[in-house]
Amino acid sequence: MLTISMYCSLALLLLFHFKCVNSDRRFYVDYEKSKFIKDSNAFRYVSGSMHYFRVPRPYCRDRIRKMKSAGLSAISL
């Protein structure tokens, strides 16, 4: 039996899915040129990682902002 919160979660998930499917944004890999393509532009994927359990909670947002300003496009937690 589904609860109200499960129905709400399912509705949000479906809404997000249809919004993403119907949008004109696109991401794929061009294997011939060895590049990521995002919205018809070359995309450089730069990732870093942060051990959230080693960073005191008041500093987490600051560390993520610093990683973003350093040029990271993805963060692994």
Short mmCIF file of C-alpha atoms in Angstrom, two decimals:
data_model
loop_
_atom_site.label_atom_id
_atom_site.label_comp_id
_atom_site.label_asym_id
_atom_site.label_seq_id
_atom_site.Cartn_x
_atom_site.Cartn_y
_atom_site.Cartn_z
CA MET A 1 0.00 0.00 0.00
CA LEU A 2 1.40 3.38 -1.02
CA THR A 3 1.40 6.26 1.42
CA ILE A 4 0.83 9.93 0.59
CA SER A 5 4.58 10.65 0.71
CA MET A 6 5.24 7.78 -1.71
CA TYR A 7 2.65 9.19 -4.14
CA CYS A 8 4.25 12.64 -3.87
CA SER A 9 7.73 11.20 -4.45
CA LEU A 10 6.50 9.24 -7.45
CA ALA A 11 4.78 12.30 -8.89
CA LEU A 12 7.93 14.42 -8.51
CA LEU A 13 10.03 11.71 -10.09
CA LEU A 14 7.71 11.45 -13.09
CA LEU A 15 7.57 15.23 -13.45
CA PHE A 16 11.38 15.44 -13.38
CA HIS A 17 11.65 12.60 -15.91
CA PHE A 18 9.24 14.20 -18.39
CA LYS A 19 10.88 17.59 -17.98
CA CYS A 20 14.30 16.08 -18.76
CA VAL A 21 13.03 13.98 -21.67
CA ASN A 22 11.23 16.92 -23.28
CA SER A 23 14.06 19.42 -22.82
CA ASP A 24 16.46 20.19 -25.65
CA ARG A 25 19.51 19.64 -23.44
CA ARG A 26 21.76 16.80 -24.50
CA PHE A 27 24.90 15.07 -23.26
CA TYR A 28 26.82 12.39 -25.15
CA VAL A 29 30.32 11.11 -25.90
CA ASP A 30 31.91 11.74 -29.30
CA TYR A 31 34.15 8.69 -29.63
CA GLU A 32 35.71 9.84 -32.92
CA LYS A 33 37.08 13.05 -31.36
CA SER A 34 37.38 11.63 -27.80
CA LYS A 35 35.28 14.42 -26.28
CA PHE A 36 32.21 14.87 -24.13
CA ILE A 37 29.52 16.97 -25.81
CA LYS A 38 27.05 18.91 -23.68
CA ASP A 39 24.39 21.07 -25.35
CA SER A 40 26.37 20.98 -28.65
CA ASN A 41 29.56 22.25 -27.00
CA ALA A 42 32.73 20.40 -25.99
CA PHE A 43 32.63 19.67 -22.27
CA ARG A 44 35.61 18.99 -20.05
CA TYR A 45 34.78 16.71 -17.15
CA VAL A 46 36.91 17.61 -14.11
CA SER A 47 36.15 15.73 -10.92
CA GLY A 48 37.32 15.85 -7.34
CA SER A 49 36.33 14.12 -4.14
CA MET A 50 35.52 15.21 -0.62
CA HIS A 51 35.28 13.01 2.45
CA TYR A 52 32.25 14.66 4.03
CA PHE A 53 32.80 12.89 7.35
CA ARG A 54 36.22 14.55 7.70
CA VAL A 55 34.93 18.07 7.13
CA PRO A 56 33.09 19.74 10.03
CA ARG A 57 29.46 20.38 9.06
CA PRO A 58 29.69 24.21 9.20
CA TYR A 59 32.48 24.13 6.59
CA CYS A 60 30.91 21.73 4.03
CA ARG A 61 29.19 24.41 1.94
CA ASP A 62 32.38 26.49 1.91
CA ARG A 63 34.48 23.54 0.74
CA ILE A 64 32.05 22.70 -2.07
CA ARG A 65 32.03 26.33 -3.24
CA LYS A 66 35.83 26.38 -3.21
CA MET A 67 35.96 23.19 -5.26
CA LYS A 68 33.53 24.71 -7.77
CA SER A 69 35.57 27.92 -8.00
CA ALA A 70 38.69 25.79 -8.60
CA GLY A 71 37.05 24.56 -11.81
CA LEU A 72 35.62 21.18 -10.82
CA SER A 73 32.52 20.13 -12.75
CA ALA A 74 31.76 17.11 -10.52
CA ILE A 75 32.33 16.23 -6.88
CA SER A 76 32.35 12.71 -5.49
CA LEU A 77 31.23 12.41 -1.87
#
